[in-house]
Amino acid sequence: MSDHCIIIGASHAGVNCAFALRKEGWKGRITLVDADPELPYHRPPLSKTFLTSNDPIDKHSLKSAESYRSEAIDLLLGVQVDKLDSGEHQITLSNGERLGFNQLVLATGARPIKPNIQGLDQASYAYPLRTASDVNNIKNAVGINAKKVVIIGGGYIGLEIAASLNQLGHEITLLERENRILARVTVPEMSQYFEDLHGRHGVRIHTDKEVVAVNDHKVSCSDGSSYQADVIVIGVGITVNQELAVDAGIEVDNGILVDGACRTNLQDIYAIGDCTNHHNPHYGTNIRLESVQNASDQAKIAAANICGNPINYNSIPWFWSDQYNIKLQIVGLSDGFTDKIVRHEEADIDKFSIWYFKGPELLAVDAVNNAKAYVLGTKFIKDEIKVNKTKLLDSDVQLKPAELTSI
Amino acid sequence: MAKITFITQSGESIAAEAKDGSLMELAKNNNVSGIEGECGGVCSCTTCHVHIEANYYSKTGAPGDIEADMLELDDHVSEYSRLGCQVQITAELDGMMVHVANE
Ligand SMILES: Cc1cc2nc3c(=O)[nH]c(=O)nc-3n(C[C@H](O)[C@H](O)[C@H](O)COP(=O)(O)OP(=O)(O)OC[C@H]3O[C@@H](n4cnc5c(N)ncnc54)[C@H](O)[C@@H]3O)c2cc1C
Ligand code: FES
């Protein structure tokens, strides 16, 4: 058999890996399989510009159809991989076909969690949001006349959907189970900022709301309150697509376990992107990330290692979220911070940054409409530069490397 | 229609044509090495960084505020730096050469 690399999952991780393999000099066959029938596309716009515009999904393609042909990457779309036989080095597709491989990359990502809410399965007007077809369903359901939309879950995706549908003129209620939105991912100051931002736009956010039942367009919470909904969108988080890996005997622990080269515990099998639990050397911690950065960086690492170029993953995570005219940019991991500095610029309430420290070490920066703070934070973290905290706190001191590092 | 030539870090020259869309989209559609467009064109990643040919720079214009901030500390920044996703292609740019900033 000639060399054949199969990649399961053709999204940010899988597609980047296929192209990176060619760049690294892989001469054999490359097959990229995905259950989604669309030409692979960027996911972040799904809750942002793809939801608010009438553009077709091709506007957001990761690569043109022609690029796959010119790089001799075989795309099998609309086909699910049902089985992975690691011993035989073989996969079985939903159409019954079997394909053998020398090297395999799992880039299976994640799928939305279906919360345990009574009546949700029967509610034909309730939708998840992970794929282009999910968004098309939501667009069709909300139509052009103002609708009452209830969003369950106040994470980044839920908030982005709220902003987008609000801008389309719909009446939005967002229900969050915790006592603040974004509770799992950021500090109370940031939660408060986004709650106020949405409030200013007329989105009603209710926290401490555990949804227990959906019935006849009524969303009911455990405290007895209820909300009318023409359409429900569910955004309560994701669960990793790791069943293929588990059945094949690959080790998992909150994601598919990989080493610095993105290798699983089984020979010739790699995993990349949202589906992995990996080690971040800069922070010395194991983590599962849901971000484009991690998907594309791991894609390149796996491709290099498959082609015999032994490099290890060593990225500083970064992420963004766009809501209304606000751009949130995050660099680093703030977990385990001991103190933080909230820095405001000028008199603009929509322009600030939060700097997270562990003692003298800068761990992460959350920047709101403040790309300067974001790039500066990135540089300081990467180069492990010590920041003068007193100066950082003083908004008269400019956000420039030389200004903030001097004693 | 505008014909635009991308020069990659390895010296490869790729000629491409479009009548609209962004430089990043054009580069991606032609598989130009060094243009990743990771954030999909929303000024969040700088993986579409290019250097515009000097005598075309007045036609593309200078970077916007966020764009300028994103570029400010980049290792490869020059006075002709732009984020490719923020440069819209028009007939005026016909014949332009752009250098890809990243490998
Ligand atoms: C609405 C939304 C907004 C987002 N916004 C941002 C943002 O602003 N910034 C950011 O950094 N990140 C954002 N993300 C996260 C980002 O999109 C993900 O981190 C990224 O898509 C992960 O890529 P991946 O390739 O690892 O996995 P996925 O994108 O989950 O792709 C996995 C693919 O594998 C396929 N697959 C799985 N199992 C099988 C099988 N057995 N057979 C065949 N195919 C299979 C699936 O169909 C899927 O296409 C957002 C995500 C969503 C949903
Ligand atoms: S594509 Fe991300 S900044 Fe241009």
Coordinates of C-alpha atoms in Angstrom, one line a residue, chain A residues 23 42 59 61-62 64 67 71 292 296 300 318 320 322 327 329 371-372 375-376 400, chain B residues 25 28-29 31 33-34 36-40 42-45 66 69-70 72-73 103:
Chain A
K23 CA 3.8 21.9 3.0
H42 CA -15.0 28.9 9.3
K59 CA -18.3 33.3 1.7
S61 CA -14.9 28.7 3.2
L62 CA -11.7 27.7 4.9
S64 CA -11.5 27.1 -2.1
S67 CA -7.2 24.4 -3.4
E71 CA -2.9 20.0 -3.4
V292 CA -9.3 28.3 16.3
S296 CA -4.7 25.4 13.6
K300 CA 0.7 22.1 12.0
W318 CA -5.5 33.3 22.0
W320 CA -11.6 36.5 20.3
D322 CA -17.2 39.9 18.5
K327 CA -14.2 43.1 20.1
Q329 CA -9.5 39.6 22.5
A371 CA -6.0 45.7 20.3
K372 CA -3.0 47.6 21.7
V375 CA -0.7 42.8 21.3
L376 CA 1.3 44.2 24.1
K400 CA 4.0 50.8 25.0
Chain B
E25 CA -9.4 35.9 0.4
K28 CA -6.2 32.0 0.2
N29 CA -8.1 31.0 -2.9
N31 CA -3.1 28.9 -1.8
S33 CA 1.9 30.3 1.4
G34 CA 2.2 32.5 4.5
E36 CA -3.5 31.7 6.8
G37 CA -6.5 34.0 7.4
E38 CA -7.1 32.2 10.7
C39 CA -9.7 34.5 12.1
G40 CA -11.6 34.6 8.8
V42 CA -12.0 40.1 11.3
C43 CA -8.7 41.7 12.3
S44 CA -8.1 39.3 15.2
C45 CA -5.0 37.3 14.1
I66 CA -7.5 48.3 15.2
D69 CA -2.7 48.4 16.7
M70 CA -2.6 44.7 15.7
E72 CA 2.3 47.8 15.8
L73 CA 4.4 45.2 17.6
E103 CA 6.6 32.4 6.3

